[in-house]
mmCIF file with all atom_site columns, C-alpha atoms in Angstrom:
data_model
loop_
_atom_site.group_PDB
_atom_site.id
_atom_site.type_symbol
_atom_site.label_atom_id
_atom_site.label_alt_id
_atom_site.label_comp_id
_atom_site.label_asym_id
_atom_site.label_entity_id
_atom_site.label_seq_id
_atom_site.pdbx_PDB_ins_code
_atom_site.Cartn_x
_atom_site.Cartn_y
_atom_site.Cartn_z
_atom_site.occupancy
_atom_site.B_iso_or_equiv
_atom_site.pdbx_formal_charge
_atom_site.auth_seq_id
_atom_site.auth_comp_id
_atom_site.auth_asym_id
_atom_site.auth_atom_id
_atom_site.pdbx_PDB_model_num
ATOM 1   C CA . GLY A 1 1   ? 0.106   -0.030 0.181   1.00 0.00 ? 8   GLY A CA 1
ATOM 2   C CA . GLU A 1 2   ? 1.028   3.321  0.046   1.00 0.00 ? 9   GLU A CA 1
ATOM 3   C CA . SER A 1 3   ? 1.807   4.104  3.873   1.00 0.00 ? 10  SER A CA 1
ATOM 4   C CA . VAL A 1 4   ? 5.369   6.074  4.717   1.00 0.00 ? 11  VAL A CA 1
ATOM 5   C CA . GLY A 1 5   ? 5.974   6.301  8.737   1.00 0.00 ? 12  GLY A CA 1
ATOM 6   C CA . LEU A 1 6   ? 8.682   5.966  11.118  1.00 0.00 ? 13  LEU A CA 1
ATOM 7   C CA . HIS A 1 7   ? 10.969  3.636  13.477  1.00 0.00 ? 14  HIS A CA 1
ATOM 8   C CA . LEU A 1 8   ? 10.928  5.507  16.638  1.00 0.00 ? 15  LEU A CA 1
ATOM 9   C CA . PRO A 1 9   ? 7.908   8.507  17.923  1.00 0.00 ? 16  PRO A CA 1
ATOM 10  C CA . THR A 1 10  ? 10.564  10.801 19.746  1.00 0.00 ? 17  THR A CA 1
ATOM 11  C CA . LEU A 1 11  ? 14.714  10.931 20.008  1.00 0.00 ? 18  LEU A CA 1
ATOM 12  C CA . SER A 1 12  ? 16.458  12.340 22.184  1.00 0.00 ? 19  SER A CA 1
ATOM 13  C CA . VAL A 1 13  ? 19.392  13.874 21.726  1.00 0.00 ? 20  VAL A CA 1
ATOM 14  C CA . GLN A 1 14  ? 22.566  16.097 22.926  1.00 0.00 ? 21  GLN A CA 1
ATOM 15  C CA . GLU A 1 15  ? 22.897  19.084 22.311  1.00 0.00 ? 22  GLU A CA 1
ATOM 16  C CA . GLY A 1 16  ? 25.837  19.559 19.516  1.00 0.00 ? 23  GLY A CA 1
ATOM 17  C CA . ASP A 1 17  ? 25.730  15.902 18.522  1.00 0.00 ? 24  ASP A CA 1
ATOM 18  C CA . ASN A 1 18  ? 24.865  14.526 15.164  1.00 0.00 ? 25  ASN A CA 1
ATOM 19  C CA . SER A 1 19  ? 20.669  13.134 15.346  1.00 0.00 ? 26  SER A CA 1
ATOM 20  C CA . ILE A 1 20  ? 19.224  10.857 12.665  1.00 0.00 ? 27  ILE A CA 1
ATOM 21  C CA . ILE A 1 21  ? 15.872  10.684 11.910  1.00 0.00 ? 28  ILE A CA 1
ATOM 22  C CA . ASN A 1 22  ? 15.168  7.294  10.383  1.00 0.00 ? 29  ASN A CA 1
ATOM 23  C CA . CYS A 1 23  ? 11.503  6.303  8.031   1.00 0.00 ? 30  CYS A CA 1
ATOM 24  C CA . ALA A 1 24  ? 10.736  3.957  6.314   1.00 0.00 ? 31  ALA A CA 1
ATOM 25  C CA . TYR A 1 25  ? 7.754   3.631  2.872   1.00 0.00 ? 32  TYR A CA 1
ATOM 26  C CA . SER A 1 26  ? 5.981   1.306  1.387   1.00 0.00 ? 33  SER A CA 1
ATOM 27  C CA . ASN A 1 27  ? 5.383   2.658  -2.465  1.00 0.00 ? 34  ASN A CA 1
ATOM 28  C CA . SER A 1 28  ? 8.575   1.730  -3.769  1.00 0.00 ? 35  SER A CA 1
ATOM 29  C CA . ALA A 1 29  ? 6.873   3.708  -7.055  1.00 0.00 ? 36  ALA A CA 1
ATOM 30  C CA . SER A 1 30  ? 7.874   6.629  -5.222  1.00 0.00 ? 37  SER A CA 1
ATOM 31  C CA . ASP A 1 31  ? 9.882   9.038  -7.285  1.00 0.00 ? 38  ASP A CA 1
ATOM 32  C CA . TYR A 1 32  ? 9.695   11.970 -4.694  1.00 0.00 ? 39  TYR A CA 1
ATOM 33  C CA . PHE A 1 33  ? 10.874  12.571 -0.779  1.00 0.00 ? 40  PHE A CA 1
ATOM 34  C CA . ILE A 1 34  ? 10.710  15.502 1.342   1.00 0.00 ? 41  ILE A CA 1
ATOM 35  C CA . TRP A 1 35  ? 11.621  16.351 4.882   1.00 0.00 ? 42  TRP A CA 1
ATOM 36  C CA . TYR A 1 36  ? 9.736   17.940 7.371   1.00 0.00 ? 43  TYR A CA 1
ATOM 37  C CA . LYS A 1 37  ? 9.933   20.333 10.386  1.00 0.00 ? 44  LYS A CA 1
ATOM 38  C CA . GLN A 1 38  ? 6.816   21.168 12.569  1.00 0.00 ? 45  GLN A CA 1
ATOM 39  C CA . GLU A 1 39  ? 7.366   23.463 15.653  1.00 0.00 ? 46  GLU A CA 1
ATOM 40  C CA . SER A 1 40  ? 4.132   23.351 18.002  1.00 0.00 ? 47  SER A CA 1
ATOM 41  C CA . GLY A 1 41  ? 1.533   25.455 16.571  1.00 0.00 ? 48  GLY A CA 1
ATOM 42  C CA . LYS A 1 42  ? 2.127   25.876 13.016  1.00 0.00 ? 49  LYS A CA 1
ATOM 43  C CA . GLY A 1 43  ? 2.615   24.206 9.892   1.00 0.00 ? 50  GLY A CA 1
ATOM 44  C CA . PRO A 1 44  ? 5.174   21.967 8.948   1.00 0.00 ? 51  PRO A CA 1
ATOM 45  C CA . GLN A 1 45  ? 8.715   24.150 6.883   1.00 0.00 ? 52  GLN A CA 1
ATOM 46  C CA . PHE A 1 46  ? 10.212  22.086 4.383   1.00 0.00 ? 53  PHE A CA 1
ATOM 47  C CA . ILE A 1 47  ? 14.051  20.874 4.864   1.00 0.00 ? 54  ILE A CA 1
ATOM 48  C CA . ILE A 1 48  ? 15.568  19.243 2.060   1.00 0.00 ? 55  ILE A CA 1
ATOM 49  C CA . ASP A 1 49  ? 14.107  16.832 -0.452  1.00 0.00 ? 56  ASP A CA 1
ATOM 50  C CA . ILE A 1 50  ? 15.453  14.230 -2.659  1.00 0.00 ? 57  ILE A CA 1
ATOM 51  C CA . ARG A 1 51  ? 14.139  12.163 -6.114  1.00 0.00 ? 58  ARG A CA 1
ATOM 52  C CA . SER A 1 52  ? 14.644  8.234  -6.033  1.00 0.00 ? 59  SER A CA 1
ATOM 53  C CA . ASN A 1 53  ? 17.598  8.416  -8.752  1.00 0.00 ? 60  ASN A CA 1
ATOM 54  C CA . MET A 1 54  ? 19.502  10.190 -5.920  1.00 0.00 ? 61  MET A CA 1
ATOM 55  C CA . ASP A 1 55  ? 20.755  7.953  -2.906  1.00 0.00 ? 62  ASP A CA 1
ATOM 56  C CA . LYS A 1 56  ? 22.530  10.862 -0.522  1.00 0.00 ? 63  LYS A CA 1
ATOM 57  C CA . ARG A 1 57  ? 21.959  14.782 -0.625  1.00 0.00 ? 64  ARG A CA 1
ATOM 58  C CA . GLN A 1 58  ? 23.362  17.293 1.659   1.00 0.00 ? 65  GLN A CA 1
ATOM 59  C CA . GLY A 1 59  ? 22.042  20.658 2.824   1.00 0.00 ? 66  GLY A CA 1
ATOM 60  C CA . GLN A 1 60  ? 23.264  23.022 5.362   1.00 0.00 ? 67  GLN A CA 1
ATOM 61  C CA . ARG A 1 61  ? 23.426  20.790 8.583   1.00 0.00 ? 68  ARG A CA 1
ATOM 62  C CA . VAL A 1 62  ? 21.070  18.654 6.977   1.00 0.00 ? 69  VAL A CA 1
ATOM 63  C CA . THR A 1 63  ? 21.148  15.212 4.868   1.00 0.00 ? 70  THR A CA 1
ATOM 64  C CA . VAL A 1 64  ? 19.289  13.394 4.195   1.00 0.00 ? 71  VAL A CA 1
ATOM 65  C CA . LEU A 1 65  ? 20.003  9.518  2.818   1.00 0.00 ? 72  LEU A CA 1
ATOM 66  C CA . LEU A 1 66  ? 17.586  7.099  0.561   1.00 0.00 ? 73  LEU A CA 1
ATOM 67  C CA . ASN A 1 67  ? 18.903  3.315  0.487   1.00 0.00 ? 74  ASN A CA 1
ATOM 68  C CA . LYS A 1 68  ? 15.458  2.117  -2.503  1.00 0.00 ? 75  LYS A CA 1
ATOM 69  C CA . THR A 1 69  ? 16.407  -1.675 -1.671  1.00 0.00 ? 76  THR A CA 1
ATOM 70  C CA . VAL A 1 70  ? 14.947  -1.113 1.477   1.00 0.00 ? 77  VAL A CA 1
ATOM 71  C CA . LYS A 1 71  ? 12.720  1.488  1.293   1.00 0.00 ? 78  LYS A CA 1
ATOM 72  C CA . HIS A 1 72  ? 14.223  3.664  3.907   1.00 0.00 ? 79  HIS A CA 1
ATOM 73  C CA . LEU A 1 73  ? 15.140  7.206  4.272   1.00 0.00 ? 80  LEU A CA 1
ATOM 74  C CA . SER A 1 74  ? 17.006  8.999  7.007   1.00 0.00 ? 81  SER A CA 1
ATOM 75  C CA . LEU A 1 75  ? 17.599  12.664 8.132   1.00 0.00 ? 82  LEU A CA 1
ATOM 76  C CA . GLN A 1 76  ? 20.617  13.543 9.658   1.00 0.00 ? 83  GLN A CA 1
ATOM 77  C CA . ILE A 1 77  ? 20.915  16.854 11.257  1.00 0.00 ? 84  ILE A CA 1
ATOM 78  C CA . ALA A 1 78  ? 24.298  17.699 12.065  1.00 0.00 ? 85  ALA A CA 1
ATOM 79  C CA . ALA A 1 79  ? 25.633  19.721 15.713  1.00 0.00 ? 86  ALA A CA 1
ATOM 80  C CA . THR A 1 80  ? 22.110  19.832 16.702  1.00 0.00 ? 87  THR A CA 1
ATOM 81  C CA . GLN A 1 81  ? 21.047  22.796 18.215  1.00 0.00 ? 88  GLN A CA 1
ATOM 82  C CA . PRO A 1 82  ? 18.076  23.382 20.788  1.00 0.00 ? 89  PRO A CA 1
ATOM 83  C CA . GLY A 1 83  ? 16.355  25.241 17.848  1.00 0.00 ? 90  GLY A CA 1
ATOM 84  C CA . ASP A 1 84  ? 15.774  22.060 15.921  1.00 0.00 ? 91  ASP A CA 1
ATOM 85  C CA . SER A 1 85  ? 13.548  20.559 18.295  1.00 0.00 ? 92  SER A CA 1
ATOM 86  C CA . ALA A 1 86  ? 10.589  19.423 17.147  1.00 0.00 ? 93  ALA A CA 1
ATOM 87  C CA . VAL A 1 87  ? 8.488   17.035 15.090  1.00 0.00 ? 94  VAL A CA 1
ATOM 88  C CA . TYR A 1 88  ? 10.063  15.906 11.774  1.00 0.00 ? 95  TYR A CA 1
ATOM 89  C CA . PHE A 1 89  ? 7.653   14.503 8.961   1.00 0.00 ? 96  PHE A CA 1
ATOM 90  C CA . CYS A 1 90  ? 8.965   12.217 6.042   1.00 0.00 ? 97  CYS A CA 1
ATOM 91  C CA . ALA A 1 91  ? 7.187   12.236 3.063   1.00 0.00 ? 98  ALA A CA 1
ATOM 92  C CA . GLY A 1 92  ? 6.757   10.937 -0.323  1.00 0.00 ? 99  GLY A CA 1
ATOM 93  C CA . ASP A 1 93  ? 4.546   11.744 -3.754  1.00 0.00 ? 100 ASP A CA 1
ATOM 94  C CA . SER A 1 94  ? 2.225   8.750  -5.297  1.00 0.00 ? 101 SER A CA 1
ATOM 95  C CA . MET A 1 95  ? 2.615   9.163  -8.752  1.00 0.00 ? 102 MET A CA 1
ATOM 96  C CA . ASP A 1 96  ? 1.336   5.455  -9.557  1.00 0.00 ? 103 ASP A CA 1
ATOM 97  C CA . THR A 1 97  ? -2.050  6.854  -7.964  1.00 0.00 ? 104 THR A CA 1
ATOM 98  C CA . GLY A 1 98  ? -2.355  9.712  -9.827  1.00 0.00 ? 105 GLY A CA 1
ATOM 99  C CA . ARG A 1 99  ? -2.917  11.606 -6.827  1.00 0.00 ? 106 ARG A CA 1
ATOM 100 C CA . ARG A 1 100 ? 0.077   14.821 -7.143  1.00 0.00 ? 107 ARG A CA 1
ATOM 101 C CA . ALA A 1 101 ? -0.128  15.155 -3.264  1.00 0.00 ? 108 ALA A CA 1
ATOM 102 C CA . LEU A 1 102 ? 1.884   14.076 -0.484  1.00 0.00 ? 109 LEU A CA 1
ATOM 103 C CA . THR A 1 103 ? 1.479   11.387 1.614   1.00 0.00 ? 110 THR A CA 1
ATOM 104 C CA . PHE A 1 104 ? 3.725   12.130 5.243   1.00 0.00 ? 111 PHE A CA 1
ATOM 105 C CA . GLY A 1 105 ? 4.333   9.934  7.763   1.00 0.00 ? 112 GLY A CA 1
ATOM 106 C CA . SER A 1 106 ? 3.623   9.532  11.452  1.00 0.00 ? 113 SER A CA 1
ATOM 107 C CA . GLY A 1 107 ? 6.084   11.687 12.916  1.00 0.00 ? 114 GLY A CA 1
ATOM 108 C CA . THR A 1 108 ? 9.616   11.583 14.797  1.00 0.00 ? 115 THR A CA 1
ATOM 109 C CA . ARG A 1 109 ? 9.653   14.451 17.912  1.00 0.00 ? 116 ARG A CA 1
ATOM 110 C CA . LEU A 1 110 ? 13.433  15.538 18.580  1.00 0.00 ? 117 LEU A CA 1
ATOM 111 C CA . GLN A 1 111 ? 14.320  17.079 21.819  1.00 0.00 ? 118 GLN A CA 1
ATOM 112 C CA . VAL A 1 112 ? 17.295  18.317 22.027  1.00 0.00 ? 119 VAL A CA 1
ATOM 113 C CA . GLN A 1 113 ? 18.976  18.554 26.044  1.00 0.00 ? 120 GLN A CA 1
ATOM 114 C CA . PRO A 1 114 ? 21.313  21.526 26.467  1.00 0.00 ? 121 PRO A CA 1
ATOM 115 C CA . GLY B 2 1   ? 3.307   33.207 3.177   1.00 0.00 ? 7   GLY B CA 1
ATOM 116 C CA . VAL B 2 2   ? -0.289  31.111 3.520   1.00 0.00 ? 8   VAL B CA 1
ATOM 117 C CA . SER B 2 3   ? -2.411  32.815 6.011   1.00 0.00 ? 9   SER B CA 1
ATOM 118 C CA . GLN B 2 4   ? -5.796  30.672 7.620   1.00 0.00 ? 10  GLN B CA 1
ATOM 119 C CA . ASN B 2 5   ? -8.331  31.429 9.478   1.00 0.00 ? 11  ASN B CA 1
ATOM 120 C CA . PRO B 2 6   ? -10.056 31.471 12.632  1.00 0.00 ? 12  PRO B CA 1
ATOM 121 C CA . ARG B 2 7   ? -6.908  30.271 14.158  1.00 0.00 ? 13  ARG B CA 1
ATOM 122 C CA . HIS B 2 8   ? -8.988  28.181 16.166  1.00 0.00 ? 14  HIS B CA 1
ATOM 123 C CA . LYS B 2 9   ? -12.797 26.936 16.772  1.00 0.00 ? 15  LYS B CA 1
ATOM 124 C CA . ILE B 2 10  ? -14.527 25.536 19.145  1.00 0.00 ? 16  ILE B CA 1
ATOM 125 C CA . THR B 2 11  ? -18.403 24.573 17.753  1.00 0.00 ? 17  THR B CA 1
ATOM 126 C CA . LYS B 2 12  ? -20.481 21.640 19.437  1.00 0.00 ? 18  LYS B CA 1
ATOM 127 C CA . ARG B 2 13  ? -21.782 18.681 17.789  1.00 0.00 ? 19  ARG B CA 1
ATOM 128 C CA . GLY B 2 14  ? -23.831 19.484 14.312  1.00 0.00 ? 20  GLY B CA 1
ATOM 129 C CA . GLN B 2 15  ? -23.265 22.113 13.639  1.00 0.00 ? 21  GLN B CA 1
ATOM 130 C CA . ASN B 2 16  ? -21.098 23.622 10.196  1.00 0.00 ? 22  ASN B CA 1
ATOM 131 C CA . VAL B 2 17  ? -17.941 25.440 10.119  1.00 0.00 ? 23  VAL B CA 1
ATOM 132 C CA . THR B 2 18  ? -15.911 26.837 7.143   1.00 0.00 ? 24  THR B CA 1
ATOM 133 C CA . PHE B 2 19  ? -12.106 27.761 6.935   1.00 0.00 ? 25  PHE B CA 1
ATOM 134 C CA . ARG B 2 20  ? -10.748 30.143 4.935   1.00 0.00 ? 26  ARG B CA 1
ATOM 135 C CA . CYS B 2 21  ? -6.930  29.998 3.153   1.00 0.00 ? 27  CYS B CA 1
ATOM 136 C CA . ASP B 2 22  ? -5.238  32.803 1.394   1.00 0.00 ? 28  ASP B CA 1
ATOM 137 C CA . PRO B 2 23  ? -2.850  31.105 -0.274  1.00 0.00 ? 29  PRO B CA 1
ATOM 138 C CA . ILE B 2 24  ? 0.757   32.917 -1.512  1.00 0.00 ? 30  ILE B CA 1
ATOM 139 C CA . SER B 2 25  ? -0.406  34.828 -4.525  1.00 0.00 ? 31  SER B CA 1
ATOM 140 C CA . GLU B 2 26  ? 1.389   33.576 -7.131  1.00 0.00 ? 32  GLU B CA 1
ATOM 141 C CA . HIS B 2 27  ? 1.211   29.865 -6.423  1.00 0.00 ? 33  HIS B CA 1
ATOM 142 C CA . ASN B 2 28  ? -1.950  28.181 -8.570  1.00 0.00 ? 34  ASN B CA 1
ATOM 143 C CA . ARG B 2 29  ? -1.900  25.035 -6.383  1.00 0.00 ? 35  ARG B CA 1
ATOM 144 C CA . LEU B 2 30  ? -3.423  24.543 -3.029  1.00 0.00 ? 36  LEU B CA 1
ATOM 145 C CA . TYR B 2 31  ? -4.308  21.722 -0.737  1.00 0.00 ? 37  TYR B CA 1
ATOM 146 C CA . TRP B 2 32  ? -6.314  20.823 2.014   1.00 0.00 ? 38  TRP B CA 1
ATOM 147 C CA . TYR B 2 33  ? -4.858  18.580 4.722   1.00 0.00 ? 39  TYR B CA 1
ATOM 148 C CA . ARG B 2 34  ? -5.768  17.541 7.969   1.00 0.00 ? 40  ARG B CA 1
ATOM 149 C CA . GLN B 2 35  ? -3.953  17.167 10.826  1.00 0.00 ? 41  GLN B CA 1
ATOM 150 C CA . THR B 2 36  ? -4.418  14.541 14.448  1.00 0.00 ? 42  THR B CA 1
ATOM 151 C CA . LEU B 2 37  ? -2.342  14.462 17.784  1.00 0.00 ? 43  LEU B CA 1
ATOM 152 C CA . GLY B 2 38  ? 0.818   12.795 16.923  1.00 0.00 ? 44  GLY B CA 1
ATOM 153 C CA . GLN B 2 39  ? -0.306  12.172 13.081  1.00 0.00 ? 45  GLN B CA 1
ATOM 154 C CA . GLY B 2 40  ? 1.573   13.648 9.843   1.00 0.00 ? 46  GLY B CA 1
ATOM 155 C CA . PRO B 2 41  ? -0.657  15.721 7.757   1.00 0.00 ? 47  PRO B CA 1
ATOM 156 C CA . GLU B 2 42  ? -3.689  13.793 5.729   1.00 0.00 ? 48  GLU B CA 1
ATOM 157 C CA . PHE B 2 43  ? -4.627  14.732 2.463   1.00 0.00 ? 49  PHE B CA 1
ATOM 158 C CA . LEU B 2 44  ? -8.000  16.176 1.712   1.00 0.00 ? 50  LEU B CA 1
ATOM 159 C CA . ILE B 2 45  ? -7.872  18.125 -1.379  1.00 0.00 ? 51  ILE B CA 1
ATOM 160 C CA . TYR B 2 46  ? -5.569  19.511 -4.467  1.00 0.00 ? 52  TYR B CA 1
ATOM 161 C CA . PHE B 2 47  ? -6.992  22.426 -6.465  1.00 0.00 ? 53  PHE B CA 1
ATOM 162 C CA . GLN B 2 48  ? -5.235  23.297 -9.452  1.00 0.00 ? 54  GLN B CA 1
ATOM 163 C CA . GLY B 2 49  ? -6.577  26.907 -10.313 1.00 0.00 ? 55  GLY B CA 1
ATOM 164 C CA . THR B 2 50  ? -9.858  26.723 -9.927  1.00 0.00 ? 56  THR B CA 1
ATOM 165 C CA . GLY B 2 51  ? -10.836 22.985 -9.896  1.00 0.00 ? 57  GLY B CA 1
ATOM 166 C CA . ALA B 2 52  ? -10.213 20.502 -7.699  1.00 0.00 ? 58  ALA B CA 1
ATOM 167 C CA . ALA B 2 53  ? -7.821  18.479 -9.409  1.00 0.00 ? 59  ALA B CA 1
ATOM 168 C CA . ASP B 2 54  ? -8.327  15.910 -6.507  1.00 0.00 ? 60  ASP B CA 1
ATOM 169 C CA . ASP B 2 55  ? -10.850 15.298 -3.959  1.00 0.00 ? 61  ASP B CA 1
ATOM 170 C CA . SER B 2 56  ? -10.094 11.701 -3.010  1.00 0.00 ? 62  SER B CA 1
ATOM 171 C CA . GLY B 2 57  ? -8.867  12.502 0.069   1.00 0.00 ? 63  GLY B CA 1
ATOM 172 C CA . LEU B 2 58  ? -11.954 13.612 1.622   1.00 0.00 ? 64  LEU B CA 1
ATOM 173 C CA . PRO B 2 59  ? -13.802 11.826 4.339   1.00 0.00 ? 65  PRO B CA 1
ATOM 174 C CA . ASN B 2 60  ? -17.195 11.692 3.667   1.00 0.00 ? 66  ASN B CA 1
ATOM 175 C CA . ASP B 2 61  ? -19.770 14.206 1.723   1.00 0.00 ? 67  ASP B CA 1
ATOM 176 C CA . ARG B 2 62  ? -20.207 16.582 4.921   1.00 0.00 ? 68  ARG B CA 1
ATOM 177 C CA . PHE B 2 63  ? -16.737 17.761 3.514   1.00 0.00 ? 69  PHE B CA 1
ATOM 178 C CA . PHE B 2 64  ? -16.924 20.531 1.207   1.00 0.00 ? 70  PHE B CA 1
ATOM 179 C CA . ALA B 2 65  ? -14.139 22.745 -0.379  1.00 0.00 ? 71  ALA B CA 1
ATOM 180 C CA . VAL B 2 66  ? -13.916 25.693 -2.573  1.00 0.00 ? 72  VAL B CA 1
ATOM 181 C CA . ARG B 2 67  ? -11.663 27.891 -4.603  1.00 0.00 ? 73  ARG B CA 1
ATOM 182 C CA . PRO B 2 68  ? -13.701 30.061 -6.760  1.00 0.00 ? 74  PRO B CA 1
ATOM 183 C CA . GLU B 2 69  ? -11.598 32.472 -8.151  1.00 0.00 ? 75  GLU B CA 1
ATOM 184 C CA . GLY B 2 70  ? -8.416  30.117 -8.017  1.00 0.00 ? 76  GLY B CA 1
ATOM 185 C CA . SER B 2 71  ? -7.109  31.880 -4.818  1.00 0.00 ? 77  SER B CA 1
ATOM 186 C CA . VAL B 2 72  ? -8.259  32.344 -1.637  1.00 0.00 ? 78  VAL B CA 1
ATOM 187 C CA . SER B 2 73  ? -9.974  29.026 -0.557  1.00 0.00 ? 79  SER B CA 1
ATOM 188 C CA . THR B 2 74  ? -13.028 27.971 1.926   1.00 0.00 ? 80  THR B CA 1
ATOM 189 C CA . LEU B 2 75  ? -13.420 24.617 3.101   1.00 0.00 ? 81  LEU B CA 1
ATOM 190 C CA . LYS B 2 76  ? -16.732 23.809 5.137   1.00 0.00 ? 82  LYS B CA 1
ATOM 191 C CA . ILE B 2 77  ? -17.840 21.261 7.546   1.00 0.00 ? 83  ILE B CA 1
ATOM 192 C CA . GLN B 2 78  ? -20.947 20.208 7.583   1.00 0.00 ? 84  GLN B CA 1
ATOM 193 C CA . ARG B 2 79  ? -22.500 18.362 10.857  1.00 0.00 ? 85  ARG B CA 1
ATOM 194 C CA . THR B 2 80  ? -19.595 18.060 12.920  1.00 0.00 ? 86  THR B CA 1
ATOM 195 C CA . GLU B 2 81  ? -18.648 15.372 14.461  1.00 0.00 ? 87  GLU B CA 1
ATOM 196 C CA . ARG B 2 82  ? -16.093 15.095 17.153  1.00 0.00 ? 88  ARG B CA 1
ATOM 197 C CA . GLY B 2 83  ? -14.122 12.535 14.940  1.00 0.00 ? 89  GLY B CA 1
ATOM 198 C CA . ASP B 2 84  ? -13.697 15.683 12.988  1.00 0.00 ? 90  ASP B CA 1
ATOM 199 C CA . SER B 2 85  ? -11.171 17.774 15.886  1.00 0.00 ? 91  SER B CA 1
ATOM 200 C CA . ALA B 2 86  ? -7.962  18.099 14.543  1.00 0.00 ? 92  ALA B CA 1
ATOM 201 C CA . VAL B 2 87  ? -6.111  20.478 12.704  1.00 0.00 ? 93  VAL B CA 1
ATOM 202 C CA . TYR B 2 88  ? -6.542  21.849 8.890   1.00 0.00 ? 94  TYR B CA 1
ATOM 203 C CA . LEU B 2 89  ? -3.912  22.994 7.576   1.00 0.00 ? 95  LEU B CA 1
ATOM 204 C CA . CYS B 2 90  ? -3.922  24.609 4.319   1.00 0.00 ? 96  CYS B CA 1
ATOM 205 C CA . ALA B 2 91  ? -0.830  24.849 1.756   1.00 0.00 ? 97  ALA B CA 1
ATOM 206 C CA . SER B 2 92  ? 0.082   25.826 -1.574  1.00 0.00 ? 98  SER B CA 1
ATOM 207 C CA . SER B 2 93  ? 3.156   25.624 -4.218  1.00 0.00 ? 99  SER B CA 1
ATOM 208 C CA . SER B 2 94  ? 3.245   26.876 -7.370  1.00 0.00 ? 100 SER B CA 1
ATOM 209 C CA . TRP B 2 95  ? 3.854   25.401 -10.773 1.00 0.00 ? 101 TRP B CA 1
ATOM 210 C CA . ASP B 2 96  ? 6.775   24.904 -11.118 1.00 0.00 ? 102 ASP B CA 1
ATOM 211 C CA . SER B 2 97  ? 7.516   22.779 -7.972  1.00 0.00 ? 103 SER B CA 1
ATOM 212 C CA . LEU B 2 98  ? 4.388   20.626 -8.136  1.00 0.00 ? 104 LEU B CA 1
ATOM 213 C CA . TYR B 2 99  ? 5.775   19.198 -4.193  1.00 0.00 ? 105 TYR B CA 1
ATOM 214 C CA . GLY B 2 100 ? 7.290   22.675 -3.131  1.00 0.00 ? 106 GLY B CA 1
ATOM 215 C CA . TYR B 2 101 ? 4.754   23.369 -0.234  1.00 0.00 ? 107 TYR B CA 1
ATOM 216 C CA . THR B 2 102 ? 4.080   26.119 1.761   1.00 0.00 ? 108 THR B CA 1
ATOM 217 C CA . PHE B 2 103 ? 2.023   25.957 5.033   1.00 0.00 ? 109 PHE B CA 1
ATOM 218 C CA . GLY B 2 104 ? -0.522  27.749 6.378   1.00 0.00 ? 110 GLY B CA 1
ATOM 219 C CA . SER B 2 105 ? -0.077  27.803 10.442  1.00 0.00 ? 111 SER B CA 1
ATOM 220 C CA . GLY B 2 106 ? -3.854  26.060 10.434  1.00 0.00 ? 112 GLY B CA 1
ATOM 221 C CA . THR B 2 107 ? -6.805  26.038 11.719  1.00 0.00 ? 113 THR B CA 1
ATOM 222 C CA . ARG B 2 108 ? -7.784  24.309 15.287  1.00 0.00 ? 114 ARG B CA 1
ATOM 223 C CA . LEU B 2 109 ? -10.879 22.544 15.514  1.00 0.00 ? 115 LEU B CA 1
ATOM 224 C CA . THR B 2 110 ? -12.102 21.559 18.353  1.00 0.00 ? 116 THR B CA 1
ATOM 225 C CA . VAL B 2 111 ? -15.628 20.019 18.352  1.00 0.00 ? 117 VAL B CA 1
ATOM 226 C CA . VAL B 2 112 ? -17.307 19.925 22.105  1.00 0.00 ? 118 VAL B CA 1
#
């Protein structure tokens, strides 16, 4: 089916450490994946995206890794800061169903300890 | 950015509610999602211009959305039920960035 889900609901890290947030997806036809950050009381905010023809993409302090073989996506945040505390969602497209909209996973809450 | 109002709405079960979304002016695509506590946003409906390109996410016929002039959109829920309580998110994207969503802050609906 078409679902995007996460392994852990909460991740707690120390400030300055690196964070890794994981996501599994089931739709092998998904061509495009995005990570979003959502702070309390706000809408999701785009972090980084990756297409299925890539296995790695880097942004500012963030890296997304895509393993199509095991249908796994991860978001790595370097030198995690208190401002990174939020809920992180992965999302993928559903082009095989014709739906031109993203399907979101259930999220991981990142807590950064000072 | 994307503006939504009201920010909060408390209504009694059985009442009708209407939410408004003002997208980014140059964006021609508009999306409504629903988010319950601890879950990711769930797709409801997507507009391209004035027409609903995909309304397959609307849970039943109590939910209805329009975008008559291709900009502002309203989402209406008739005869609300407690299970409709959620945050209703609106997002928009431009013609050249299909999934480059900009989300609004959402409308939190509480049905009592």
